[in-house]
Every structure is written in C-alpha cells, then in structure tokens.
Coordinates of C-alpha atoms and ligand atoms in Angstrom, one line a residue:
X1 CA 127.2 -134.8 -91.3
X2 CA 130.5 -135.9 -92.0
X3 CA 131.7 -133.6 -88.9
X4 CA 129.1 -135.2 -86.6
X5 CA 130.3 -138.4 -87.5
X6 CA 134.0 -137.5 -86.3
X7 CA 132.9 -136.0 -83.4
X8 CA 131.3 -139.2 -82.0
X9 CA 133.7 -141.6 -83.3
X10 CA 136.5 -139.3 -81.6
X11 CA 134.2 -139.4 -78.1
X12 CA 133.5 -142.9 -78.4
X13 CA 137.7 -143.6 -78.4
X14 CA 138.2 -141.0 -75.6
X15 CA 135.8 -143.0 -73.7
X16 CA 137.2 -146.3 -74.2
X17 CA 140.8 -144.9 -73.2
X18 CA 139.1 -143.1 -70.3
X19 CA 137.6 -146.5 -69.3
X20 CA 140.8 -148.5 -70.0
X21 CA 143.0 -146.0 -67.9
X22 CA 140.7 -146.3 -65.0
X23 CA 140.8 -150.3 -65.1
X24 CA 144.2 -150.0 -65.3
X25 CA 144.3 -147.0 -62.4
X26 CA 141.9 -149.8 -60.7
X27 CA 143.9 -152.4 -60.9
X28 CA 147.3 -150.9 -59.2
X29 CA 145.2 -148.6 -56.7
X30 CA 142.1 -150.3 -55.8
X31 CA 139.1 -148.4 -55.0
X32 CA 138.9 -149.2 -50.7
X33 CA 142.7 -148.5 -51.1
X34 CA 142.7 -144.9 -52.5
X35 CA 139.4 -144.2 -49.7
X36 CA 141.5 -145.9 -47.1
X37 CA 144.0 -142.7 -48.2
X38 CA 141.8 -140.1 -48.4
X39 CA 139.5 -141.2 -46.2
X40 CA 141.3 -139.6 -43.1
X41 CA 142.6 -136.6 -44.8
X42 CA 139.0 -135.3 -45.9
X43 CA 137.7 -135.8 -42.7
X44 CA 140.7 -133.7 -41.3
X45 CA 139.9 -131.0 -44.1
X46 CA 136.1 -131.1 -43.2
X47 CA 137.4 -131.1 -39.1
X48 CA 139.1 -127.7 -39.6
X49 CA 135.2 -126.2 -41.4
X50 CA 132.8 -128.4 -39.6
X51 CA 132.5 -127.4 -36.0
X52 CA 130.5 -130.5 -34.9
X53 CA 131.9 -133.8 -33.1
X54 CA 130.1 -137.0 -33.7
X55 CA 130.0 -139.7 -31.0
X56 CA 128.2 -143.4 -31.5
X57 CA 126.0 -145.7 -29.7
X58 CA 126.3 -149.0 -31.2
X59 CA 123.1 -151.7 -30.1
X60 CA 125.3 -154.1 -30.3
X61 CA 129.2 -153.9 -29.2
X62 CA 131.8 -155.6 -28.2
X63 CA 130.1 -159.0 -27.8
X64 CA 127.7 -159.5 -30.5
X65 CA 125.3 -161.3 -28.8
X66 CA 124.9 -159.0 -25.6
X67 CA 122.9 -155.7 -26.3
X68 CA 125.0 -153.0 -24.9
X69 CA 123.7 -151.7 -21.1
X70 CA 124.9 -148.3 -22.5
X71 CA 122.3 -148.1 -25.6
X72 CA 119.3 -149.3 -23.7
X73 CA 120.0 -146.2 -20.8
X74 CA 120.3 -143.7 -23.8
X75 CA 117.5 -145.3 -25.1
X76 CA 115.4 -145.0 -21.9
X77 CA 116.4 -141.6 -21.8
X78 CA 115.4 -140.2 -25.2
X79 CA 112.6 -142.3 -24.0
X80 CA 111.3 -140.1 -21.5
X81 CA 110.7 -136.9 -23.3
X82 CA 110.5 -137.8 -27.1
X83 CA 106.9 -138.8 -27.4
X84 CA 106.7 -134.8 -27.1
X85 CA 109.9 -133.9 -29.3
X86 CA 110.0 -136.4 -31.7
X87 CA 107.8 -136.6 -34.6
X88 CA 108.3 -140.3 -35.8
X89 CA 108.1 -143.0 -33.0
X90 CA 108.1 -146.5 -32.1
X91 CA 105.6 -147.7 -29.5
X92 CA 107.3 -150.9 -27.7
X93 CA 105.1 -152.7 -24.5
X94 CA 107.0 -153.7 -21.7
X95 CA 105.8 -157.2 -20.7
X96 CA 104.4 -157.4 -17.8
X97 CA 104.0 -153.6 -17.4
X98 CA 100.6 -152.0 -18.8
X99 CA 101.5 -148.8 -20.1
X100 CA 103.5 -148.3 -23.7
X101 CA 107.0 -146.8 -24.0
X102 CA 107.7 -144.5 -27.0
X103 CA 110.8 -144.2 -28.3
X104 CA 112.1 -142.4 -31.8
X105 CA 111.9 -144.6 -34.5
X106 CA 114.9 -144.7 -37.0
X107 CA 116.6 -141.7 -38.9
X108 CA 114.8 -139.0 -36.3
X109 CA 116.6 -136.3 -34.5
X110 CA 115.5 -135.0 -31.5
X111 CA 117.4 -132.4 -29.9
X112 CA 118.1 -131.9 -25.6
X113 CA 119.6 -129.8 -23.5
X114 CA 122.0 -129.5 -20.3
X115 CA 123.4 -126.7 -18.8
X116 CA 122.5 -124.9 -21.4
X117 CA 124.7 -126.8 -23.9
X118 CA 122.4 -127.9 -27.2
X119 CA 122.9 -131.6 -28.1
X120 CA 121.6 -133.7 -31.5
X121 CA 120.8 -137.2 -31.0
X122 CA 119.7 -139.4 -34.0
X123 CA 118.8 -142.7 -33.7
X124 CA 120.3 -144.6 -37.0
X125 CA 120.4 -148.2 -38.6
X126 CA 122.9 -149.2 -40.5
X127 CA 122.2 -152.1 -43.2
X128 CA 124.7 -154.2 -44.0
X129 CA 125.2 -156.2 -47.2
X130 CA 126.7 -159.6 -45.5
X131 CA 124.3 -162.6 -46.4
X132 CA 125.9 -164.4 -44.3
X133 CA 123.8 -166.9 -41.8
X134 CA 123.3 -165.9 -38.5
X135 CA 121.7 -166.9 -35.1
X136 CA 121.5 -163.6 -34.1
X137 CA 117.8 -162.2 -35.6
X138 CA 118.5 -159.3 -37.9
X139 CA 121.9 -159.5 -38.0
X140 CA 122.6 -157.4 -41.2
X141 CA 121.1 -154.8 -39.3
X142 CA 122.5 -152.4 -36.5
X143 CA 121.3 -149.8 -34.9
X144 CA 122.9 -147.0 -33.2
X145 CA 123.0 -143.7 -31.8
X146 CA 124.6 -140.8 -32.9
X147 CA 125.1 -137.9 -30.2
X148 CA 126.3 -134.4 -31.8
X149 CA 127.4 -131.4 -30.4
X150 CA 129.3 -128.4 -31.0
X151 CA 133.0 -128.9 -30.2
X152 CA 133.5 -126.3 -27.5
X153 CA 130.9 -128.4 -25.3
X154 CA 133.2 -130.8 -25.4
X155 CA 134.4 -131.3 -21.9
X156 CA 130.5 -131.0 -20.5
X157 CA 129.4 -133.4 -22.8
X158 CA 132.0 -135.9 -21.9
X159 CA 132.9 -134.9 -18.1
X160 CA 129.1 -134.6 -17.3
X161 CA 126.5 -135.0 -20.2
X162 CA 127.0 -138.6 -20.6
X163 CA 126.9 -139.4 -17.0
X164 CA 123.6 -137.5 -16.5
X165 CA 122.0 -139.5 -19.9
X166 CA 123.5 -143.0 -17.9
X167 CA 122.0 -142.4 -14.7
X168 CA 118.5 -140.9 -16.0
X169 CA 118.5 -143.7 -18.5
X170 CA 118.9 -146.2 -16.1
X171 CA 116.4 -144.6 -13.5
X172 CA 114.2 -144.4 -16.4
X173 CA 114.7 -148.2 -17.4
X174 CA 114.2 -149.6 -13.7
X175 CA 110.6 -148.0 -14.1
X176 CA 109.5 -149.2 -17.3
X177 CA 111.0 -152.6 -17.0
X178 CA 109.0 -156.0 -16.2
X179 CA 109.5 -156.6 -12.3
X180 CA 109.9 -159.9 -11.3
X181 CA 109.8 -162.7 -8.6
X182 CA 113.0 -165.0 -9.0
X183 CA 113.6 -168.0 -7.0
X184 CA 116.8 -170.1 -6.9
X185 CA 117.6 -173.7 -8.8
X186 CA 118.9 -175.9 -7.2
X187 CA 122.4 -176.0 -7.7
X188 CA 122.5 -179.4 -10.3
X189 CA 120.9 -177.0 -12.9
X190 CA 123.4 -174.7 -12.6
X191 CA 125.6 -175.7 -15.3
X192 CA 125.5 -176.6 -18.6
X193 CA 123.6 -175.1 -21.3
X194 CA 120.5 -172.5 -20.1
X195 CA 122.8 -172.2 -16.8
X196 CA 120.4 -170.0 -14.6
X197 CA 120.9 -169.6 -10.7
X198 CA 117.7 -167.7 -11.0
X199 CA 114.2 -169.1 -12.1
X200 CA 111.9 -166.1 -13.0
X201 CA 108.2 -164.9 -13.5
X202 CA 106.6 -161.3 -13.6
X203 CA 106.1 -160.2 -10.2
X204 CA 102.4 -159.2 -10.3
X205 CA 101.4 -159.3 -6.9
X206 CA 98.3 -157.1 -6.3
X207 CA 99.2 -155.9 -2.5
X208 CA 100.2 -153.0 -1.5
X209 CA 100.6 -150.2 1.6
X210 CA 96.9 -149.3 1.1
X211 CA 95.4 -152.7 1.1
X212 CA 97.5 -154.1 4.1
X213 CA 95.5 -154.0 6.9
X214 CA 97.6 -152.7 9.8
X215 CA 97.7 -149.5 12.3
X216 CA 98.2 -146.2 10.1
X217 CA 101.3 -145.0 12.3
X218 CA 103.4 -148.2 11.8
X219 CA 102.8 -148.0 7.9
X220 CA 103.7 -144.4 7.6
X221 CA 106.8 -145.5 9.8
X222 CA 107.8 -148.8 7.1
X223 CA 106.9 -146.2 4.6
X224 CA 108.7 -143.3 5.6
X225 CA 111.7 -145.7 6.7
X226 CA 111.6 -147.5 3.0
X227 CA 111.8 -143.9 1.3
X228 CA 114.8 -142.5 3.5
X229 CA 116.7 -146.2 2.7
X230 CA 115.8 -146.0 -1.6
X231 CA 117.1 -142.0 -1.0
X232 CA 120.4 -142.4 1.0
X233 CA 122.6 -143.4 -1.7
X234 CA 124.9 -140.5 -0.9
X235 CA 124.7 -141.2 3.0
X236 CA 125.8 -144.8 2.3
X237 CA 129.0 -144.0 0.8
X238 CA 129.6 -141.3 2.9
X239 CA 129.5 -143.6 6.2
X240 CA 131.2 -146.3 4.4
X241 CA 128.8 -149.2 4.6
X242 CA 126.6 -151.4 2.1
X243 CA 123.5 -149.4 0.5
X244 CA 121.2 -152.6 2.2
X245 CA 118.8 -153.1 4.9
X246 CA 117.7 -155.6 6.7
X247 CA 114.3 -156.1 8.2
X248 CA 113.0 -159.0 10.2
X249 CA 109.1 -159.3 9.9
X250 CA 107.8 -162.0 12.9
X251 CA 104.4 -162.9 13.8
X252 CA 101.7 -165.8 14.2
X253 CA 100.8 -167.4 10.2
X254 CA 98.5 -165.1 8.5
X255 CA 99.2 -161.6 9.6
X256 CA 100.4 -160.6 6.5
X257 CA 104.3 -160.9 6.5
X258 CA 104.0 -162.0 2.8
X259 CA 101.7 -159.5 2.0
X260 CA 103.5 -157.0 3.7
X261 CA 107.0 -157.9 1.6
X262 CA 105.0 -157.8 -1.4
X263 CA 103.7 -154.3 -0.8
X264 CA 107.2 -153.2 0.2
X265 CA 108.5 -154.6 -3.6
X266 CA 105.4 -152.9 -5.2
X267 CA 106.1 -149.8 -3.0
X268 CA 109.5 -149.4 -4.1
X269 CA 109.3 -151.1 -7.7
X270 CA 112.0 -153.9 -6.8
X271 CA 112.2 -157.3 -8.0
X272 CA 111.5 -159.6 -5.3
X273 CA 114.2 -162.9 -4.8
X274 CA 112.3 -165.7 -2.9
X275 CA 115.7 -167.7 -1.5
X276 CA 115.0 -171.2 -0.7
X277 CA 117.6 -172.3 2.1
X278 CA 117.0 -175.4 2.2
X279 CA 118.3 -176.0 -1.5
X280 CA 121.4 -174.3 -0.9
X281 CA 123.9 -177.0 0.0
X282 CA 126.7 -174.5 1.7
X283 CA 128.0 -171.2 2.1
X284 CA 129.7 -170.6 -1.1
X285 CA 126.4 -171.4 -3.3
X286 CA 124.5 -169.0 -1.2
X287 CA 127.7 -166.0 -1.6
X288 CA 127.1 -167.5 -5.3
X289 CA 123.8 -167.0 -5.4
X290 CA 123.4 -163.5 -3.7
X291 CA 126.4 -161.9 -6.0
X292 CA 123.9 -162.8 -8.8
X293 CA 120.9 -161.3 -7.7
X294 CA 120.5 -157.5 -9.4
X295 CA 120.6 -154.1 -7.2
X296 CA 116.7 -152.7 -6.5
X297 CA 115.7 -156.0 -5.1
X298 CA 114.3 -157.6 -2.2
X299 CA 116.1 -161.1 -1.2
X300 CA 113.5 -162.8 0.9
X301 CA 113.8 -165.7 3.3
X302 CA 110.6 -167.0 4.5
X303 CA 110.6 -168.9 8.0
X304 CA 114.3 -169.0 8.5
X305 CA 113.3 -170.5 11.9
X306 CA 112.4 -173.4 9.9
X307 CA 114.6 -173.6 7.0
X308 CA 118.1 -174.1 8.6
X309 CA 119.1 -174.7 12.2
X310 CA 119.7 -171.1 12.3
X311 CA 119.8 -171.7 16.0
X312 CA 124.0 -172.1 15.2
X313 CA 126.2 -174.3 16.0
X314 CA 126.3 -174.2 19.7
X315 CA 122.9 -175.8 19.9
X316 CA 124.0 -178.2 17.5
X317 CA 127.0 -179.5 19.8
X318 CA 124.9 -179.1 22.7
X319 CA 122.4 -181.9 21.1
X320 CA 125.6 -183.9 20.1
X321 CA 126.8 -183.7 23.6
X322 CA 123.5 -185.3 25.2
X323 CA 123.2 -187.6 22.0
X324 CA 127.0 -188.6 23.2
X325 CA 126.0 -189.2 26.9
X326 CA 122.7 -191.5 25.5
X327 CA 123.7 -195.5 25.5
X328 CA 122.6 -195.9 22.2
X329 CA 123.6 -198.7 19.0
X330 CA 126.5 -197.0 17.6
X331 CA 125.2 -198.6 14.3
X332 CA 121.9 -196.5 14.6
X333 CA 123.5 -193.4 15.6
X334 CA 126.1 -193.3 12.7
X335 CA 123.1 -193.8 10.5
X336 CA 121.1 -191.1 12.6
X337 CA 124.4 -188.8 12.0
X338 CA 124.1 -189.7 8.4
X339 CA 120.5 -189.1 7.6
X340 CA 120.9 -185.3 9.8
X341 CA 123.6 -184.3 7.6
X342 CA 122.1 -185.3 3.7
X343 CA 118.7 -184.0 5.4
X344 CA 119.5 -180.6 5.8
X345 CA 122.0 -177.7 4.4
X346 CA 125.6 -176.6 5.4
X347 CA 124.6 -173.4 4.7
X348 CA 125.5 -171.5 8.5
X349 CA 124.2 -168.7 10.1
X350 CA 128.0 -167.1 10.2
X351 CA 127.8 -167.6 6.4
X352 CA 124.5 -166.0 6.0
X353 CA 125.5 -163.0 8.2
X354 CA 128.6 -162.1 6.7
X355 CA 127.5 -162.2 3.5
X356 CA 125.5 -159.9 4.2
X357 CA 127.6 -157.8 6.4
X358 CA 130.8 -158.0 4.7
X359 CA 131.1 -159.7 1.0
X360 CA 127.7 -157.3 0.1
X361 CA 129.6 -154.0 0.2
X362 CA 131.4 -155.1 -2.4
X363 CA 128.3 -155.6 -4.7
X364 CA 126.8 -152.2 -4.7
X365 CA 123.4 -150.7 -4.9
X366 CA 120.1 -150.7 -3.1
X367 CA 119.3 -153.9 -1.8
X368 CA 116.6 -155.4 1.1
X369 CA 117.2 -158.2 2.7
X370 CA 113.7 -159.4 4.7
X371 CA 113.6 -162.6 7.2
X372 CA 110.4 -163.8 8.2
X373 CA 109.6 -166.1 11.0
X374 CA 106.9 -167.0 13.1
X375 CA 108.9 -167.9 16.2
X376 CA 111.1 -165.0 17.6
X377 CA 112.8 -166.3 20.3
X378 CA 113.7 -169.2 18.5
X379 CA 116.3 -167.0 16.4
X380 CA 120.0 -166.7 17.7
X381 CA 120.4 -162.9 19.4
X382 CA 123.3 -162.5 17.0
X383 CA 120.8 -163.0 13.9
X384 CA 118.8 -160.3 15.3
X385 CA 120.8 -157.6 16.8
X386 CA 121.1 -154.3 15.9
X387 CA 122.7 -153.2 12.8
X388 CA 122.2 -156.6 11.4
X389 CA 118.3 -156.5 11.1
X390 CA 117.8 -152.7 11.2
X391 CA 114.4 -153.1 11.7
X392 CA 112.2 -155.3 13.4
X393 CA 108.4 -155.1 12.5
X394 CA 106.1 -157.5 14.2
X395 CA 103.1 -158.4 12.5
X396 CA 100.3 -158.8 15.2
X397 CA 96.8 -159.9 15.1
X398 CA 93.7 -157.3 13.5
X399 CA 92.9 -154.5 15.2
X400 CA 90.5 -152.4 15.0
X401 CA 92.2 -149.8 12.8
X402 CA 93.3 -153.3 10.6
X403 CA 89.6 -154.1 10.7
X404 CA 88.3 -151.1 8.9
X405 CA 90.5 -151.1 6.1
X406 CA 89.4 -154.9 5.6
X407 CA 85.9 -153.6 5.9
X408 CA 86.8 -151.0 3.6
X409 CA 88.4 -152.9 1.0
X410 CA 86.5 -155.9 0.7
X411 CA 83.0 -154.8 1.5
X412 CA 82.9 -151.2 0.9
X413 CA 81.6 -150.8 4.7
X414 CA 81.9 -147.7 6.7
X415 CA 81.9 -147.0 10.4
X416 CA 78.9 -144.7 9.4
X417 CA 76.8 -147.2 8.0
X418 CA 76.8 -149.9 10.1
X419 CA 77.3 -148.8 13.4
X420 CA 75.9 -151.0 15.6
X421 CA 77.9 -154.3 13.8
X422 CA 81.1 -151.8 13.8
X423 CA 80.8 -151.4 18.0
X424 CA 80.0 -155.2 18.2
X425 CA 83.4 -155.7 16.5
X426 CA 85.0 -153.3 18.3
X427 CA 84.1 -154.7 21.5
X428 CA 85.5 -158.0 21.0
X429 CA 88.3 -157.1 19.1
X430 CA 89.0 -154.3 22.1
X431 CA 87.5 -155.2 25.3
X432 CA 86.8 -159.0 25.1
X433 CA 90.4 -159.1 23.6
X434 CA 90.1 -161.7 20.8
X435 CA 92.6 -162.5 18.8
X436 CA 92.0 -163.4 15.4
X437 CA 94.4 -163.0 12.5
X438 CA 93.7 -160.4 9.4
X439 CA 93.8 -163.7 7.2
X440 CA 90.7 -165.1 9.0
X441 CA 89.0 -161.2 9.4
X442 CA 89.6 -161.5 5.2
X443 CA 88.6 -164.8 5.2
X444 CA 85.2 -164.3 6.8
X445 CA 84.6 -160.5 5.1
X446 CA 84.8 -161.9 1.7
X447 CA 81.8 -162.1 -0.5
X448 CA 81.9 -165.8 -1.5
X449 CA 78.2 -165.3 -4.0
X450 CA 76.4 -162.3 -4.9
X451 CA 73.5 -163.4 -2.8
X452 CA 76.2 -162.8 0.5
X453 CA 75.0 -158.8 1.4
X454 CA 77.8 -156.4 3.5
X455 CA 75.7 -156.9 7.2
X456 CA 75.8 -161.0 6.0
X457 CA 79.3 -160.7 5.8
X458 CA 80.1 -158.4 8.9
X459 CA 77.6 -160.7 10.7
X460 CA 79.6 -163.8 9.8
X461 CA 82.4 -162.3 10.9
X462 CA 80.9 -161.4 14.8
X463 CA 79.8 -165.4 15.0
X464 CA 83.5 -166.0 13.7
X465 CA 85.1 -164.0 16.9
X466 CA 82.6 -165.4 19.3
X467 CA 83.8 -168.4 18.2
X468 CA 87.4 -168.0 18.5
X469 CA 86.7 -166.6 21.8
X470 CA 85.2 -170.0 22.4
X471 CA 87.9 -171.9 20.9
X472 CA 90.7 -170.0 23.1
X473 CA 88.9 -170.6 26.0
X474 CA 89.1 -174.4 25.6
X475 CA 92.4 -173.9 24.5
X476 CA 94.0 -172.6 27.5
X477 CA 91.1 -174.9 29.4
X478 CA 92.8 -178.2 27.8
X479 CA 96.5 -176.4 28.4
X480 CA 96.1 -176.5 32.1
X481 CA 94.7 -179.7 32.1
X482 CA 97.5 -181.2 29.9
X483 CA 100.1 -178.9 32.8
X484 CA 98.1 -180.4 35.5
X485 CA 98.4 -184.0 34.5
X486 CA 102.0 -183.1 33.5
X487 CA 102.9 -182.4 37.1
X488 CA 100.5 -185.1 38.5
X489 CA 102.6 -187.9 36.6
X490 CA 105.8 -185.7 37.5
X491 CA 104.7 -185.8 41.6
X492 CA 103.7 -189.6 41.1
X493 CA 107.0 -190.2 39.9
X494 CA 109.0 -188.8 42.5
X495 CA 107.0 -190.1 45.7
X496 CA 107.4 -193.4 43.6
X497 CA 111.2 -192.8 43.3
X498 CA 111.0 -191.7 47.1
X499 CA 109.3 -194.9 48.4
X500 CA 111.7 -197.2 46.4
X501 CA 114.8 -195.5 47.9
X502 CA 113.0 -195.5 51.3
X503 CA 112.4 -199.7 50.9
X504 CA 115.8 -199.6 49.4
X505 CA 116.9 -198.2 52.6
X506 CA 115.1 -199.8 55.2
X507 CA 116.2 -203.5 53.3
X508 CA 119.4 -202.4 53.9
X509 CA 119.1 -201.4 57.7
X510 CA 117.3 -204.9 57.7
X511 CA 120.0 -207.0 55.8
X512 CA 122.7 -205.2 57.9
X513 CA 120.7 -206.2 61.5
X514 CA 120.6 -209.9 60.1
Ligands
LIG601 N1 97.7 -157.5 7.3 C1 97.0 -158.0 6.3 N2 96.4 -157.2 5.4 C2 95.7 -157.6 4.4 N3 95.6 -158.9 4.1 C3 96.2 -159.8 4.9 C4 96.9 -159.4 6.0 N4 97.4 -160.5 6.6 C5 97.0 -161.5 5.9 N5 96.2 -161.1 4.9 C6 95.6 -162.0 3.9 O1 95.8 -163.3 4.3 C7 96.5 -164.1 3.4 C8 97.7 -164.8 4.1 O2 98.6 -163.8 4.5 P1 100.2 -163.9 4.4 O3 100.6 -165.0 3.5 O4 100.8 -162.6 4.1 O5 100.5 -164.3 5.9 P2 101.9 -164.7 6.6 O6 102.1 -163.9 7.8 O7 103.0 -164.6 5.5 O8 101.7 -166.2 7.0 P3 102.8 -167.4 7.1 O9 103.5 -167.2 8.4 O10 101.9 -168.6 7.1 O11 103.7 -167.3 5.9 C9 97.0 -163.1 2.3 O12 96.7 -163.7 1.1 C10 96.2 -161.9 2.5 O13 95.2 -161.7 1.6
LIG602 MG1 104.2 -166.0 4.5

C-alpha cells in the first residue's frame, strides 16, 4: 500500500515538473513560434513522400468584398458534370432562369479528367474563430477550392488544365446566369454612392426566331449569319478586327424590329443594352458608357433617326447657313441657338462610329451592336456603309409566308383547314397588294374573349385588309389633291409674280414716255 502510495506521489511531482518545464518552454518559444519553425520543414519532409501538389481557390481574394471571377468559373465547371459524380450537392436557382444548378456541397471530392491526366477537386470551408463585426454576411467563413494532382502532371495542369476549367467555366456560367435588359442613367446618377451607369432588370422577353413572323429564307439567313458571328472568335483575331457586328434593322413601326432584336438576344443568350441617346450629353459619356457594357451583349439604339441629328454636322451648318441669310431678331435667334443646343445631345455621329470602329477593339469579346430606324434615307451614307453596319435587314410589311406563322401561332389555324379564308388572304395580301403591318395582322388575329372562334378571327382580319385597302386608296386620293393644290397655289403665285413685274414694267415704259 505503502509502495502504491510512492508511486503516485512520485508521478504526481513528475507531472507538476513536466507541466512547469513546458510553461517555462512556452514562455521563451511560444507555441505559433516553434510551428512557424517546423511548419515549413515538415511540409518539405512530407514533399520528398507525398507525391501530390495542392493548389487553392479562395471565394474570396484579394479584395474581400468582390467574389473572385476565378472561383465562380471553377464553380460553373464542377457544375456541369457533378450532379452525376458527386454524391452530396447543393441545389442553387438562378434568378430569372427556371432550371436549378447543382453544385458539390462542402467537404466533397469529385474527381475529372483531361488528357488523360486524373485531377481531385474538393470544395472546402474554412471556419474561422474572429468574432469580429462584419458587413460582409458570413464573414468567419470561407470557402475554397482545393485542386490536386499528381506532381508529374504538373505542367498540363498549369500550362493547359486551368485554362480549359476557365473557359468551360465561364461558357458554363454565361448559360446559367440571369440575362438581362440594362438601360443607361443619366449621367447625374453616376456618382456617388450606388454609382451605376447601368439600370437593370431580367430580360424575359418571350420572342423568338420561331414566333417572328417573317419569310423562312431571311430568318435562316439572320440565323445562320448570328451563328457564324457567336463562332468566329478565332477568325476575329486572326484578321485583326473587333469580335462585333453591326446590324441596321429599318422599316415602317410595327414590323417587328423590336421583336426581331429580342429574338436575336434570346437566340444567342446575350444581355440586351437599350442605349438612350438622347441622355447622353457627349462623346466621352457614350465611350464611358459602352466600355462598361459586358461582352455577349446586344447594345441597341432604337430610332437613331430620331434620337440625335445623326444626319452630321454638314446638315447642321447647312441649316445655320440659311438661318444666317434669314433677317431675323438677333435677340430671338441667340435664344433659338440656346434652346437647340440644351435640347439635344453633343453626342456625334463621328463619336458614335469610332467608338465603334476603333476604341471597341480594345474591349474584347462578342458584341452586337443593332440601329433601328424607320426612315432609311434619312441616315448619313457614312452611318450605313459597308463594314460599319455589316448587315442591313429590312423589316417589310406581312406576307403571306409572315401570315401563316401569325395564323399559326395565335390561332392554331392551318392552310388545310380553312382554305377558302387562307386564299381570300392570300389574294389581298398578294394580288390586291395591301400592305398591312404583322402588328396589325397580330392585332386583328388575337382572341380578345373565348366567345371569338379561329374563322371570327381570320374573318376580322379580311374586313381589316379591305379596309386598309380603303384607307390607302384615300390616302394617295387626298395626296394628289394636297400635290395638286400645292402646284395650283405654286402656278398662282408665279403668273401673280409675272403680272406684277409686267405692270412694273409697263409703269416704267409709261413714266419714262412722260
Ligand atoms: N414580324 C413580327 N412577328 C411577330 N410579331 C410582330 C412582328 N412585327 C410586329 N409584331 C408584333 O407587334 C408588336 C410591335 O412590334 P415591334 O415593337 O417589334 O415593332 P417595331 O418595328 O419595333 O415598331 P417601332 O418602329 O414603332 O419601334 C410586337 O409586340 C409584336 O407582338
Ligand atoms: Mg421598336
């Protein structure tokens, strides 16, 4: 007993000197410092066994509060195919975009390959032990990615692996994120805090190529020329020139120029940028506003007929000249000058055009530019020529081709069916030549109530063309008249000038008798 006694009283001493040589051990080589010492020299011991190297992904890098572009392509990649690989997940909804993307959830491993190298990727989440307030949500948390793989892969992995996960990733990401339609402040709301150039909400316009009622061959042609533009990436560098294209849609309101842009961004899954001219007050807000707009878009300007005096300058001095020549109240034409200039924008054709000829190279990626207008020869030849607007599409009145697919699409009718209204249609659209726009065809082909029956609407829409032929028969009637009476004052005038100068004369002869 005695024994036992001595045995723990002589442990419970070589304890208490352990513990008092390890403070005292603490105390001149702290804990952090001894691991900051052997820290690197393990790892070199375990380097010479382990054959594995270790790269990571952090969410957040660099700046804390901006999520890095790099983690969200790997994590669109391992996006792609780990709903099949990976056995714990995390469903995530894009907003705006129906379907679900899966991605691994935390502390899984899912495993790829390329060119036949094997790689590990774990997604990971580090918890830190700061309680330290923060604005950023979470903050004690990170997350990253941890990419393994045996060290002789080394130089795929880094010359080429990480490449091909960056450029998948990013295709990847383009497709599952939330398009959208952005249209530009004005520039007093530029600055400050919430600074945005851009305003933005989900592009969710319903048209596309098959519901855009136009002749078959010209949409296979937009088509096929959209797909050869989003594929030439390679060709574009190769010639040297901006990965853009231009396209000038012209036509009469209602033929579907909207529409048609709309089906183009849906076609191609590009966000869509609605400029607004007339808020841009010069040429450097507009190079401004374009550098910020993102690659896989569409930068739209509606009407530019309308929205600047895209006309050019020469016009402009023309007007100035004959304003000049005018005997006007100087007063009232400095206040004229005034009003012109606050009224509308400095931005300039020249500035629109080389932006996008020149300063856009410079930006990279795929970018449309589209012009609309509904008066083409009001446009300046050096806006349209070729090379700036590659393509010109004109958007003409309905058809008969455009006609069935709005039959098709809004009433279900077929050629088949309902002959005899389909051949009364096709003669006035064809022979009597009327001219009605696929807004009005839509217009008069839509059900408005349940009790409105297919033939109704079809019906509706034969009165609606007779109509029109009506209408644009007074129309030129009331032009000719308006031209006739035109010329009648015009004639009046001049046998009036005529007689005076005759009097004039003869007054003279008279005077010059007396
Ligand atoms: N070719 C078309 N195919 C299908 N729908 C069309 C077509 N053209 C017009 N529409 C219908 O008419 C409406 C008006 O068309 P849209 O706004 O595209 O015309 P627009 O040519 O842009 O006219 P504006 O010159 O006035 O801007 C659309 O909502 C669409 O439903
Ligand atoms: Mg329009």
């Amino acid at each position: 007993m005695g024994t036992m006694s001595e045995v723990w009283t002589n442990t419970g001493s070589a304890l208490a000197s352990l513990v008092f040589i390890y403070t005292i051990f603490e105390r001149f080589f702290p804990a952090h410092r001894v691991r900051e010492h052997f820290e690197p020299l393990a790892q070199r011991l375990v380097g010479l066994v382990y054959p594995y190297i270790q790269i990571t992904f952090h969410e957040y890098s660099g700046q804390r509060f901006k999520r890095s572009d790099v983690y969200d392509a790997i994590q669109s990649y391992l996006s792609k195919d780990s709903s099949s690989r990976a056995k714990k997940l995390t469903a995530n909804r894009v907003k705006g975009n129906n379907s679900i993307v899966l991605s691994m959830d935390d502390h899984e491993e899912i495993t790829d390959e390329f060119e036949g190298v094997k790689v590990w990727w774990q997604a990971k989440k580090h918890q830190s032990e700061s309680r330290s307030i923060s604005f950023y949500p979470k903050a004690e948390e990170s997350r990253f990615y941890m990419l393994k793989f045996h060290r002789c892969d080394r130089q795929v992995i880094t010359e080429r692996y990480l490449d091909h996960v960056m450029s998948e990733g990013k295709i990847v990401g383009v497709k599952n994120r939330e398009r959208k339609l952005y249209s530009n402040n004005p520039s007093e709301n530029w600055s400050g805090y919430k600074q945005t150039k851009w305003s933005h909400v989900t592009f969710e316009h319903p048209a596309t190529f098959d519901t855009l009622a136009m002749e078959d061959k010209k949409k296979e042609e937009i088509k096929n020329d959209l797909i050869k533009f989003s594929n030439s990436k390679d060709y574009y560098k190769k010639i040297g020139k901006a990965w853009k294209r231009g396209y000038l849609l012209f036509g009469p309101p209602g033929t579907g120029k909207s529409t048609m842009i709309a089906a183009m961004a849906n076609f191609l899954e590009y966000d869509v940028y609605d400029l607004e001219l007339t808020t841009v007050k010069d040429n450097t807000e507009l190079r401004r506003l374009l550098i910020e707009t993102s690659v896989k878009s569409i930068i739209v300007i509606e009407d530019i007929d309308c929205s600047l005096d895209l006309t050019g300058q020469r016009k402009q001095k023309k007007e100035e000249e004959e304003e000049d020549g005018d005997e006007t109240n100087p007063i009232e034409k400095q206040m004229k000058k005034e009003k012109d200039e606050n009224k509308g924008s400095k931005v300039t054709l020249s500035g629109l055009l080389n932006f996008i000829d020149g300063l856009w190279s410079s930006c990279g990626g795929e970018r449309i530019i589209v012009f609309t207008t509904n008066f083409i020869d009001k446009l300046d030849p050096a806006l349209i020529r070729k090379g700036r607007m590659d393509k010109r599409i004109e958007m003409s009145y309905c058809g008969l081709e455009a006609f069935k697919l709005l039959a098709k699409n809004y009433l279900d009718a077929k050629e088949e069916d309902d002959s005899e209204l389909f051949d009364e249609i096709k003669r006035l659209l064809e022979v009597e030549e009327i001219k009605m726009t696929p807004a009005d065809v839509g217009e008069n082909l839509l059900k408005r109530s349940e009790v409105e029956t297919k033939e109704f609407c079809l019906k509706r829409l034969i009165e609606a063309l007779k109509e029109e032929k009506e209408e644009a028969k007074r129309r030129i009637e009331d032009e000719e008249k308006k031209k006739k009476e035109e010329e009648d004052t015009k004639r009046k005038k001049r046998e009036e000038k005529k007689t005076k100068s005759e009097e004039k004369e003869q007054n003279g002869i008279a005077t010059k008798e007396v």
